[in-house]
């Protein structure tokens, strides 16, 4: 089994969905007739990404919004305050049926499908799902497919907005959309009289609660002694037990927490192989579900509310995109599904130790609403020149100064997969597999060596020798 690809070459001068430049996007692409999971793993580790069967790579030093491959390290991941807020919201909804208080507004998501594939083919195919559940296309089970939304939620937007409103007043357009020339008027505090020196200084609420609790314990102890009751002290915890109690909750504590029997709602998950260029594999040392592309379905009380498309590869779970029912946007399904997939990656790691990363697609620092991916920590960005992973904290200062950056600080480092022997590249020509040096002798017409060299430089030496480049 070998990957068969048809190189389409560079493409430039089309609209960017991030900065809205009419002709700023530049990328190279190829059509994958079939692809092994190992080849795709190696390609995404060189900055490639698939959208359906179209696999593309942004030309980083030319495109208007450089897209850096980002991966999270789930084994060391701890949910942030914003993440826990989403997890708690889901838990309350499932267990008690509680809806979020206040105005329910959908968190912003990027409705742009990743990238050059939009012009090469329309990814509008229905989900090819075989299931014992009710049909997917029933009206009450319909998931919005007209907007294929990648999980690109601005996780801190709501908290930031509330915080800024307490300090500023913003003028908005009548439509409710923020103007590009918004005036920010600082709120000046009213003059005060200063601290009252006749009164004790203010104390923190936490300290006051501790003091009250201590007073109650003293009072209870004294009451017990007066009544002749023998006070029974609670058993002392061992240091290891204390440390466990002090540890912050993990994602599993929220997601896999057992719901009460009388829970208001039930959220279930099912997984199905889906149409993809990736060839499904199920090796004995791999995960139980095997490798390949999957539809991860989210069923709420027997009704499908979201479908996440993921690729399970030898070293990672790669998030592709998410369909979801907008009626349930109050549950922040984009964030919740990302956290669930991180927890799922941890589960797979227990069976397959080398599978230990969660790939979130592209990080685009020049687009503010795309920076949220950096909040899934710890995470790394891929150096666009040497293809080594660098912690995102080390990359951010450089990205503040320039949209395009080389992250590898070693000036002597080069791409270890750079092409050294083009003749060893494999070609599929007239239904025959042959090395490139043989193909050149049989080729009729003008030489295509410049195009083949360009393809080889992009995929690297190893993939060029494994994959079959279709030539007509």
CSV table of C-alpha atoms in Angstrom, one decimal:
chain,number,residue,atom,x,y,z
A,1,UNK,CA,0.0,0.0,0.0
A,2,UNK,CA,1.5,3.3,-1.1
A,3,UNK,CA,0.3,6.9,-1.2
A,4,UNK,CA,-0.6,8.2,-4.7
A,5,UNK,CA,-0.6,12.0,-5.1
A,6,UNK,CA,-1.0,14.4,-8.0
A,7,UNK,CA,0.9,17.6,-7.5
A,8,UNK,CA,-1.0,20.8,-8.5
A,9,UNK,CA,1.7,23.3,-7.9
A,10,UNK,CA,1.6,26.7,-6.3
A,11,UNK,CA,-1.5,28.8,-6.2
A,12,UNK,CA,-1.7,32.5,-5.5
A,13,UNK,CA,-3.8,35.6,-5.8
A,14,UNK,CA,-7.0,34.5,-4.0
A,15,UNK,CA,-8.9,35.9,-1.1
A,16,UNK,CA,-7.8,35.4,2.4
A,17,UNK,CA,-10.5,34.5,5.0
A,18,UNK,CA,-8.4,35.8,7.9
A,19,UNK,CA,-7.4,39.4,6.8
A,20,UNK,CA,-9.8,39.6,3.9
A,21,UNK,CA,-7.0,40.5,1.5
A,22,UNK,CA,-8.5,40.1,-2.0
A,23,UNK,CA,-5.4,38.4,-3.4
A,24,UNK,CA,-3.0,37.7,-0.5
A,25,UNK,CA,-3.2,33.9,-0.1
A,26,UNK,CA,-0.3,31.8,-1.5
A,27,UNK,CA,0.0,28.0,-1.1
A,28,UNK,CA,1.1,24.8,-2.8
A,29,UNK,CA,-1.2,21.8,-3.1
A,30,UNK,CA,-1.7,18.3,-4.3
A,31,UNK,CA,-4.6,15.9,-4.7
A,32,UNK,CA,-4.3,12.7,-2.6
A,33,UNK,CA,-5.9,9.8,-4.5
A,34,UNK,CA,-4.8,7.7,-1.5
A,35,UNK,CA,-2.5,8.3,1.5
A,36,UNK,CA,-1.0,6.2,4.3
A,37,UNK,CA,-1.3,7.5,7.8
A,38,UNK,CA,2.5,7.5,8.2
A,39,UNK,CA,2.9,9.7,5.1
A,40,UNK,CA,0.3,12.1,6.3
A,41,UNK,CA,1.9,12.2,9.7
A,42,UNK,CA,5.2,13.1,8.1
A,43,UNK,CA,3.6,15.7,5.9
A,44,UNK,CA,1.8,17.6,8.7
A,45,UNK,CA,5.2,17.6,10.5
A,46,UNK,CA,6.4,19.6,7.5
A,47,UNK,CA,3.5,22.1,7.6
A,48,UNK,CA,1.0,20.4,5.3
A,49,UNK,CA,-2.7,20.0,6.1
A,50,UNK,CA,-5.6,18.3,4.4
A,51,UNK,CA,-9.1,19.5,3.6
A,52,UNK,CA,-10.9,16.5,2.2
A,53,UNK,CA,-8.6,14.9,-0.3
A,54,UNK,CA,-6.8,18.1,-1.1
A,55,UNK,CA,-3.5,18.5,0.8
A,56,UNK,CA,-1.9,21.9,0.9
A,57,UNK,CA,1.0,23.8,2.4
A,58,UNK,CA,1.0,27.7,2.8
A,59,UNK,CA,4.0,29.4,1.2
A,60,UNK,CA,4.9,30.9,4.6
A,61,UNK,CA,7.2,33.8,3.5
A,62,UNK,CA,4.8,35.0,0.8
A,63,UNK,CA,1.2,34.5,2.1
A,64,UNK,CA,-0.5,37.4,3.7
A,65,UNK,CA,-1.3,35.4,6.9
A,66,UNK,CA,1.4,32.8,7.7
A,67,UNK,CA,-0.2,29.7,9.1
A,68,UNK,CA,2.0,27.9,11.6
A,69,UNK,CA,1.3,24.2,12.5
A,70,UNK,CA,0.5,24.0,16.2
A,71,UNK,CA,0.4,21.0,18.5
A,72,UNK,CA,-0.6,20.6,22.1
A,73,UNK,CA,1.1,18.2,24.5
A,74,UNK,CA,-1.9,16.5,26.2
A,75,UNK,CA,0.1,14.5,28.7
A,76,UNK,CA,1.1,17.8,30.5
A,77,UNK,CA,-2.1,19.8,29.7
A,78,UNK,CA,-4.0,21.5,32.5
A,79,UNK,CA,-7.3,23.3,31.6
A,80,UNK,CA,-7.3,27.0,32.0
A,81,UNK,CA,-9.9,29.0,33.9
A,82,UNK,CA,-11.8,29.6,30.7
A,83,UNK,CA,-11.6,25.9,29.8
A,84,UNK,CA,-12.9,24.9,33.2
A,85,UNK,CA,-15.8,27.3,32.8
A,86,UNK,CA,-16.9,25.6,29.7
A,87,UNK,CA,-16.5,22.1,31.3
A,88,UNK,CA,-18.5,23.1,34.3
A,89,UNK,CA,-21.2,24.7,32.1
A,90,UNK,CA,-21.6,21.3,30.3
A,91,UNK,CA,-21.6,19.4,33.5
A,92,UNK,CA,-24.3,21.6,35.1
A,93,UNK,CA,-26.4,21.3,31.9
A,94,UNK,CA,-26.2,17.5,31.8
A,95,UNK,CA,-26.7,16.8,35.5
A,96,UNK,CA,-29.2,19.5,36.4
A,97,UNK,CA,-30.5,20.9,33.1
A,98,UNK,CA,-29.1,24.3,34.0
A,99,UNK,CA,-28.7,26.9,31.2
A,100,UNK,CA,-26.0,29.6,31.4
A,101,UNK,CA,-27.3,32.8,33.0
A,102,UNK,CA,-27.4,36.1,31.2
A,103,UNK,CA,-27.4,36.7,27.4
A,104,UNK,CA,-26.5,33.5,25.5
A,105,UNK,CA,-24.4,34.5,22.5
A,106,UNK,CA,-22.4,32.2,20.3
A,107,UNK,CA,-18.7,32.5,20.8
A,108,UNK,CA,-16.9,33.7,17.6
A,109,UNK,CA,-15.7,30.9,15.4
A,110,UNK,CA,-13.8,31.0,12.1
A,111,UNK,CA,-16.2,29.9,9.4
A,112,UNK,CA,-13.4,29.8,6.9
A,113,UNK,CA,-12.6,26.3,5.7
A,114,UNK,CA,-8.8,25.8,5.5
A,115,UNK,CA,-7.8,27.3,2.6
A,116,UNK,CA,-6.9,26.6,-1.0
A,117,UNK,CA,-9.2,23.6,-1.2
A,118,UNK,CA,-12.3,25.8,-1.4
A,119,UNK,CA,-11.5,26.7,-5.0
A,120,UNK,CA,-10.4,23.2,-6.0
A,121,UNK,CA,-13.4,21.4,-4.8
A,122,UNK,CA,-16.5,22.0,-2.7
A,123,UNK,CA,-16.5,20.1,0.6
A,124,UNK,CA,-20.3,19.8,0.8
A,125,UNK,CA,-20.7,16.0,1.0
A,126,UNK,CA,-23.2,14.6,3.5
A,127,UNK,CA,-21.8,12.7,6.4
A,128,UNK,CA,-21.4,9.0,5.3
A,129,UNK,CA,-22.6,7.6,8.6
A,130,UNK,CA,-24.0,4.1,9.2
A,131,UNK,CA,-25.7,4.0,12.5
A,132,UNK,CA,-28.4,2.4,14.5
A,133,UNK,CA,-29.6,5.8,15.6
A,134,UNK,CA,-32.3,7.7,13.8
A,135,UNK,CA,-31.4,9.1,10.4
A,136,UNK,CA,-29.0,12.0,10.4
A,137,UNK,CA,-31.1,14.1,8.0
A,138,UNK,CA,-34.2,14.2,10.1
A,139,UNK,CA,-35.3,17.8,10.7
A,140,UNK,CA,-34.8,17.6,14.5
A,141,UNK,CA,-31.4,15.9,14.1
A,142,UNK,CA,-30.1,18.2,11.4
A,143,UNK,CA,-26.6,19.5,11.9
A,144,UNK,CA,-25.7,22.6,10.0
A,145,UNK,CA,-23.4,21.5,7.1
A,146,UNK,CA,-23.5,24.7,5.1
A,147,UNK,CA,-21.0,26.1,7.4
A,148,UNK,CA,-18.1,23.8,8.0
A,149,UNK,CA,-16.6,25.3,11.0
A,150,UNK,CA,-13.1,24.6,12.3
A,151,UNK,CA,-12.8,24.9,16.0
A,152,UNK,CA,-11.6,28.4,16.1
A,153,UNK,CA,-13.2,30.0,19.1
A,154,UNK,CA,-11.8,33.0,20.7
A,155,UNK,CA,-11.7,31.5,24.2
A,156,UNK,CA,-11.0,34.6,26.2
A,157,UNK,CA,-13.3,36.9,24.3
A,158,UNK,CA,-16.2,37.0,26.8
A,159,UNK,CA,-14.0,37.5,29.9
A,160,UNK,CA,-11.9,40.1,28.1
A,161,UNK,CA,-15.0,42.0,27.0
A,162,UNK,CA,-16.6,42.1,30.5
A,163,UNK,CA,-13.3,43.3,32.0
A,164,UNK,CA,-12.8,46.0,29.4
A,165,UNK,CA,-16.4,47.3,29.8
A,166,UNK,CA,-15.7,47.9,33.5
A,167,UNK,CA,-13.0,50.4,32.5
A,168,UNK,CA,-14.2,51.8,29.2
A,169,UNK,CA,-17.2,52.8,27.2
A,170,UNK,CA,-17.3,51.9,23.5
A,171,UNK,CA,-19.4,53.4,20.8
A,172,UNK,CA,-20.9,50.8,18.4
A,173,UNK,CA,-22.6,50.9,15.1
A,174,UNK,CA,-26.4,50.6,14.9
A,175,UNK,CA,-26.0,47.1,13.6
A,176,UNK,CA,-24.3,46.0,16.7
A,177,UNK,CA,-21.0,45.3,15.0
A,178,UNK,CA,-17.9,47.1,16.3
A,179,UNK,CA,-16.7,50.0,14.1
A,180,UNK,CA,-13.2,50.1,12.8
A,181,UNK,CA,-13.0,53.6,14.2
A,182,UNK,CA,-14.4,53.0,17.7
A,183,UNK,CA,-13.8,55.7,20.2
A,184,UNK,CA,-12.6,54.5,23.6
A,185,UNK,CA,-13.5,56.9,26.4
A,186,UNK,CA,-11.7,56.2,29.7
A,187,UNK,CA,-14.1,56.2,32.7
A,188,UNK,CA,-12.7,58.7,35.3
A,189,UNK,CA,-13.4,57.5,38.9
A,190,UNK,CA,-15.3,60.0,41.2
A,191,UNK,CA,-13.0,61.7,43.7
A,192,UNK,CA,-13.1,60.0,47.1
A,193,UNK,CA,-12.3,61.0,50.7
A,194,UNK,CA,-9.6,58.4,51.2
A,195,UNK,CA,-9.3,55.8,53.9
A,196,UNK,CA,-11.0,56.2,57.2
A,197,UNK,CA,-8.1,56.1,59.7
A,198,UNK,CA,-10.5,55.5,62.6
A,199,UNK,CA,-11.5,52.1,61.2
A,200,UNK,CA,-9.3,49.0,60.8
A,201,UNK,CA,-7.9,48.3,57.4
A,202,UNK,CA,-9.9,46.3,54.9
A,203,UNK,CA,-9.4,42.5,54.9
A,204,UNK,CA,-9.6,40.0,52.1
A,205,UNK,CA,-12.9,38.0,52.0
A,206,UNK,CA,-10.9,34.8,52.0
A,207,UNK,CA,-9.1,35.8,55.3
A,208,UNK,CA,-12.5,36.7,56.9
A,209,UNK,CA,-14.0,33.3,56.0
A,210,UNK,CA,-11.0,31.5,57.5
A,211,UNK,CA,-11.3,33.5,60.7
A,212,UNK,CA,-15.0,32.7,61.0
A,213,UNK,CA,-14.4,29.0,60.5
A,214,UNK,CA,-11.7,29.0,63.1
A,215,UNK,CA,-14.0,30.8,65.6
A,216,UNK,CA,-16.7,28.2,64.9
A,217,UNK,CA,-14.4,25.3,65.6
A,218,UNK,CA,-13.2,26.9,68.9
A,219,UNK,CA,-16.8,27.5,69.9
A,220,UNK,CA,-17.8,23.9,69.1
A,221,UNK,CA,-14.9,22.5,71.0
A,222,UNK,CA,-15.8,24.5,74.1
A,223,UNK,CA,-19.4,23.5,73.8
A,224,UNK,CA,-18.5,19.8,73.5
A,225,UNK,CA,-16.3,20.0,76.6
A,226,UNK,CA,-19.0,21.7,78.7
A,227,UNK,CA,-21.5,19.0,77.7
A,228,UNK,CA,-19.1,16.2,78.6
A,229,UNK,CA,-18.9,15.0,75.0
A,230,UNK,CA,-15.7,13.4,74.0
A,231,UNK,CA,-14.4,15.3,70.9
A,232,UNK,CA,-13.4,12.9,68.1
A,233,UNK,CA,-10.8,14.4,65.8
A,234,UNK,CA,-10.8,13.5,62.1
A,235,UNK,CA,-8.0,11.1,61.0
A,236,UNK,CA,-4.9,12.9,59.8
A,237,UNK,CA,-4.3,12.6,56.1
A,238,UNK,CA,-1.0,11.3,54.8
A,239,UNK,CA,1.2,13.8,52.9
A,240,UNK,CA,0.5,11.9,49.6
A,241,UNK,CA,-3.2,12.1,50.2
A,242,UNK,CA,-3.0,15.8,51.0
A,243,UNK,CA,-1.1,16.4,47.8
A,244,UNK,CA,-3.8,14.6,45.8
A,245,UNK,CA,-6.5,16.7,47.3
A,246,UNK,CA,-4.6,19.9,46.5
A,247,UNK,CA,-4.1,19.0,42.9
A,248,UNK,CA,-6.3,21.0,40.3
A,249,UNK,CA,-9.0,19.0,38.5
A,250,UNK,CA,-8.0,17.4,35.2
A,251,UNK,CA,-10.2,17.3,32.1
A,252,UNK,CA,-11.1,13.7,32.9
A,253,UNK,CA,-12.5,14.8,36.3
A,254,UNK,CA,-15.0,16.9,34.3
A,255,UNK,CA,-15.6,14.9,31.2
A,256,UNK,CA,-15.7,11.4,32.6
A,257,UNK,CA,-17.3,12.3,35.9
A,258,UNK,CA,-20.1,10.0,36.6
A,259,UNK,CA,-23.5,11.7,36.3
A,260,UNK,CA,-26.3,11.1,38.8
A,261,UNK,CA,-28.9,8.5,37.8
A,262,UNK,CA,-31.5,11.2,37.6
A,263,UNK,CA,-29.4,13.4,35.3
A,264,UNK,CA,-31.4,15.8,33.2
A,265,UNK,CA,-29.5,14.9,30.0
A,266,UNK,CA,-27.2,12.2,28.6
A,267,UNK,CA,-24.3,13.0,26.3
A,268,UNK,CA,-23.0,10.0,24.4
A,269,UNK,CA,-20.2,9.5,21.8
A,270,UNK,CA,-20.0,7.3,18.8
A,271,UNK,CA,-17.2,7.0,16.3
A,272,UNK,CA,-17.3,5.9,12.6
A,273,UNK,CA,-14.7,5.7,9.9
A,274,UNK,CA,-15.4,8.4,7.2
A,275,UNK,CA,-14.5,9.0,3.6
A,276,UNK,CA,-10.9,10.3,3.4
A,277,UNK,CA,-7.7,9.8,1.4
A,278,UNK,CA,-6.2,8.2,4.5
A,279,UNK,CA,-6.1,4.4,4.3
A,280,UNK,CA,-7.5,2.9,7.5
A,281,UNK,CA,-5.0,0.7,9.3
A,282,UNK,CA,-5.4,-1.5,12.4
A,283,UNK,CA,-1.9,-2.8,13.4
A,284,UNK,CA,-1.6,-5.0,16.5
A,285,UNK,CA,0.3,-2.4,18.5
A,286,UNK,CA,-2.0,0.5,17.5
A,287,UNK,CA,-5.1,1.9,19.2
A,288,UNK,CA,-8.2,-0.3,19.4
A,289,UNK,CA,-10.0,1.9,16.9
A,290,UNK,CA,-7.1,1.8,14.5
A,291,UNK,CA,-5.7,4.6,12.4
A,292,UNK,CA,-7.5,6.7,9.9
A,293,UNK,CA,-10.2,9.4,9.6
A,294,UNK,CA,-13.2,9.3,11.9
A,295,UNK,CA,-16.5,11.1,12.5
A,296,UNK,CA,-16.7,11.6,16.3
A,297,UNK,CA,-20.5,12.1,17.0
A,298,UNK,CA,-22.0,13.9,19.9
A,299,UNK,CA,-25.5,12.6,20.8
A,300,UNK,CA,-27.6,14.5,23.3
A,301,UNK,CA,-30.6,12.5,24.6
A,302,UNK,CA,-30.6,10.5,21.3
A,303,UNK,CA,-30.3,13.7,19.1
A,304,UNK,CA,-27.1,14.4,17.2
A,305,UNK,CA,-25.8,17.9,18.0
A,306,UNK,CA,-22.2,17.9,16.7
A,307,UNK,CA,-19.8,15.9,14.6
A,308,UNK,CA,-16.0,16.3,15.0
A,309,UNK,CA,-13.8,15.1,12.1
A,310,UNK,CA,-10.5,13.8,13.4
A,311,UNK,CA,-7.5,11.9,11.9
A,312,UNK,CA,-5.9,9.3,14.2
A,313,UNK,CA,-2.3,9.1,13.1
A,314,UNK,CA,0.8,7.2,14.5
A,315,UNK,CA,1.9,10.0,16.8
A,316,UNK,CA,-1.1,12.2,17.2
A,317,UNK,CA,-4.8,13.0,17.0
A,318,UNK,CA,-5.3,15.7,14.4
A,319,UNK,CA,-8.4,17.9,14.5
A,320,UNK,CA,-9.9,18.6,11.1
A,321,UNK,CA,-13.1,20.5,11.6
A,322,UNK,CA,-16.4,20.4,13.5
A,323,UNK,CA,-20.1,20.4,12.4
A,324,UNK,CA,-22.5,21.6,15.1
A,325,UNK,CA,-26.1,22.5,15.7
A,326,UNK,CA,-26.3,26.2,16.3
A,327,UNK,CA,-29.2,25.7,18.7
A,328,UNK,CA,-26.6,24.4,21.2
A,329,UNK,CA,-23.9,27.1,20.7
A,330,UNK,CA,-24.5,28.1,24.4
A,331,UNK,CA,-22.6,25.0,25.4
A,332,UNK,CA,-19.4,26.3,23.6
A,333,UNK,CA,-19.2,23.0,21.6
A,334,UNK,CA,-16.0,24.1,19.8
A,335,UNK,CA,-14.1,24.5,23.0
A,336,UNK,CA,-15.7,21.4,24.6
A,337,UNK,CA,-14.9,19.2,21.7
A,338,UNK,CA,-11.3,20.3,21.7
A,339,UNK,CA,-11.0,19.5,25.4
A,340,UNK,CA,-12.7,16.1,24.8
A,341,UNK,CA,-10.3,15.3,22.0
A,342,UNK,CA,-7.3,16.1,24.3
A,343,UNK,CA,-8.7,13.7,26.9
A,344,UNK,CA,-9.3,11.2,24.1
A,345,UNK,CA,-5.6,11.5,23.0
A,346,UNK,CA,-4.6,10.7,26.6
A,347,UNK,CA,-6.8,7.6,26.4
A,348,UNK,CA,-5.1,6.4,23.2
A,349,UNK,CA,-1.7,7.1,24.7
A,350,UNK,CA,-2.3,4.5,27.4
A,351,UNK,CA,-2.6,1.8,24.7
A,352,UNK,CA,-0.2,3.3,22.2
A,353,UNK,CA,2.6,5.1,23.9
A,354,UNK,CA,4.0,7.0,20.9
A,355,UNK,CA,0.6,8.6,20.2
A,356,UNK,CA,1.0,11.6,22.5
A,357,UNK,CA,0.2,14.8,20.7
A,358,UNK,CA,-3.0,16.7,19.7
A,359,UNK,CA,-2.6,18.8,16.5
A,360,UNK,CA,-4.9,21.8,16.3
A,361,UNK,CA,-4.3,22.8,12.7
A,362,UNK,CA,-2.8,26.2,12.2
A,363,UNK,CA,-1.9,29.1,14.5
A,364,UNK,CA,-2.2,32.5,12.9
A,365,UNK,CA,-0.7,35.2,15.1
A,366,UNK,CA,-1.4,38.0,12.6
A,367,UNK,CA,-5.1,37.2,13.0
A,368,UNK,CA,-6.1,38.1,16.7
A,369,UNK,CA,-9.1,35.7,16.7
A,370,UNK,CA,-6.9,32.8,15.8
A,371,UNK,CA,-4.5,33.2,18.7
A,372,UNK,CA,-6.8,31.3,21.1
A,373,UNK,CA,-5.1,28.0,20.1
A,374,UNK,CA,-2.0,29.2,22.1
A,375,UNK,CA,-4.1,29.0,25.3
A,376,UNK,CA,-4.0,25.2,25.1
A,377,UNK,CA,-0.8,24.8,27.0
A,378,UNK,CA,1.8,23.5,26.7
A,379,UNK,CA,2.0,23.7,22.9
A,380,UNK,CA,4.6,24.0,20.2
A,381,UNK,CA,4.9,25.7,16.8
A,382,UNK,CA,6.6,24.2,13.8
A,383,UNK,CA,9.6,26.1,12.5
A,384,UNK,CA,8.8,26.8,8.8
A,385,UNK,CA,12.4,26.4,7.7
A,386,UNK,CA,13.9,23.6,9.7
A,387,UNK,CA,10.7,21.8,10.7
A,388,UNK,CA,11.6,21.4,14.4
A,389,UNK,CA,9.1,22.0,17.2
A,390,UNK,CA,9.6,25.1,19.4
A,391,UNK,CA,7.6,26.0,22.5
A,392,UNK,CA,5.1,28.7,21.6
A,393,UNK,CA,6.3,31.0,24.4
A,394,UNK,CA,9.7,31.2,22.7
A,395,UNK,CA,8.0,32.1,19.3
A,396,UNK,CA,5.6,34.8,20.4
A,397,UNK,CA,8.2,37.7,20.9
A,398,UNK,CA,9.4,37.2,17.3
A,399,UNK,CA,5.9,37.0,15.9
A,400,UNK,CA,5.1,40.3,17.6
A,401,UNK,CA,7.8,41.9,15.3
A,402,UNK,CA,7.2,40.0,12.1
A,403,UNK,CA,4.4,37.9,10.6
A,404,UNK,CA,6.9,35.4,9.2
A,405,UNK,CA,9.6,34.0,11.5
A,406,UNK,CA,12.1,31.2,11.6
A,407,UNK,CA,11.8,29.8,15.2
A,408,UNK,CA,14.9,27.7,15.3
A,409,UNK,CA,17.6,29.8,16.9
A,410,UNK,CA,20.4,27.6,15.6
A,411,UNK,CA,21.5,29.6,12.5
A,412,UNK,CA,23.4,26.6,11.2
A,413,UNK,CA,20.4,24.2,11.4
A,414,UNK,CA,18.9,23.1,8.1
A,415,UNK,CA,16.0,21.0,6.9
A,416,UNK,CA,17.2,17.4,7.6
A,417,UNK,CA,14.8,16.1,5.0
A,418,UNK,CA,16.0,18.4,2.2
A,419,UNK,CA,16.3,16.6,-1.1
A,420,UNK,CA,19.7,15.0,-1.7
A,421,UNK,CA,18.9,12.5,-4.4
A,422,UNK,CA,16.0,13.5,-6.7
A,423,UNK,CA,16.5,10.4,-8.8
A,424,UNK,CA,15.3,8.2,-5.9
A,425,UNK,CA,11.9,9.9,-6.0
A,426,UNK,CA,9.1,7.4,-7.0
A,427,UNK,CA,6.8,8.1,-10.0
A,428,UNK,CA,3.6,6.4,-11.1
A,429,UNK,CA,3.7,6.6,-14.9
A,430,UNK,CA,1.5,4.6,-17.3
A,431,UNK,CA,0.4,2.4,-14.4
A,432,UNK,CA,4.1,1.5,-13.7
A,433,UNK,CA,6.0,2.4,-10.6
A,434,UNK,CA,9.6,3.6,-11.3
A,435,UNK,CA,12.3,5.8,-9.9
A,436,UNK,CA,12.6,9.3,-11.3
A,437,UNK,CA,15.8,8.6,-13.2
A,438,UNK,CA,14.0,5.9,-15.2
A,439,UNK,CA,11.0,8.1,-15.8
A,440,UNK,CA,13.2,10.8,-17.2
A,441,UNK,CA,14.4,8.5,-19.9
A,442,UNK,CA,10.8,7.4,-20.9
A,443,UNK,CA,9.3,10.9,-20.6
A,444,UNK,CA,8.0,12.4,-23.9
A,445,UNK,CA,7.8,16.1,-24.4
A,446,UNK,CA,9.4,18.9,-22.5
A,447,UNK,CA,11.2,18.2,-19.2
A,448,UNK,CA,9.1,18.6,-16.0
A,449,UNK,CA,12.1,18.4,-13.7
A,450,UNK,CA,11.6,21.9,-12.2
A,451,UNK,CA,8.0,20.9,-11.1
A,452,UNK,CA,9.2,17.6,-9.7
A,453,UNK,CA,12.0,19.3,-7.8
A,454,UNK,CA,9.5,21.8,-6.3
A,455,UNK,CA,7.3,18.9,-5.2
A,456,UNK,CA,10.2,17.0,-3.7
A,457,UNK,CA,11.5,20.0,-1.8
A,458,UNK,CA,8.0,20.4,-0.2
A,459,UNK,CA,7.4,16.8,0.9
A,460,UNK,CA,11.1,16.0,1.8
A,461,UNK,CA,13.4,13.1,0.9
A,462,UNK,CA,11.6,10.3,2.9
A,463,UNK,CA,8.1,11.0,1.6
A,464,UNK,CA,9.4,11.5,-2.0
A,465,UNK,CA,10.8,8.0,-1.9
A,466,UNK,CA,7.7,6.4,-0.3
A,467,UNK,CA,4.8,8.2,-2.1
A,468,UNK,CA,4.0,7.8,-5.7
A,469,UNK,CA,3.9,11.0,-7.8
A,470,UNK,CA,1.4,10.5,-10.6
A,471,UNK,CA,2.6,11.8,-13.9
A,472,UNK,CA,0.6,11.7,-17.1
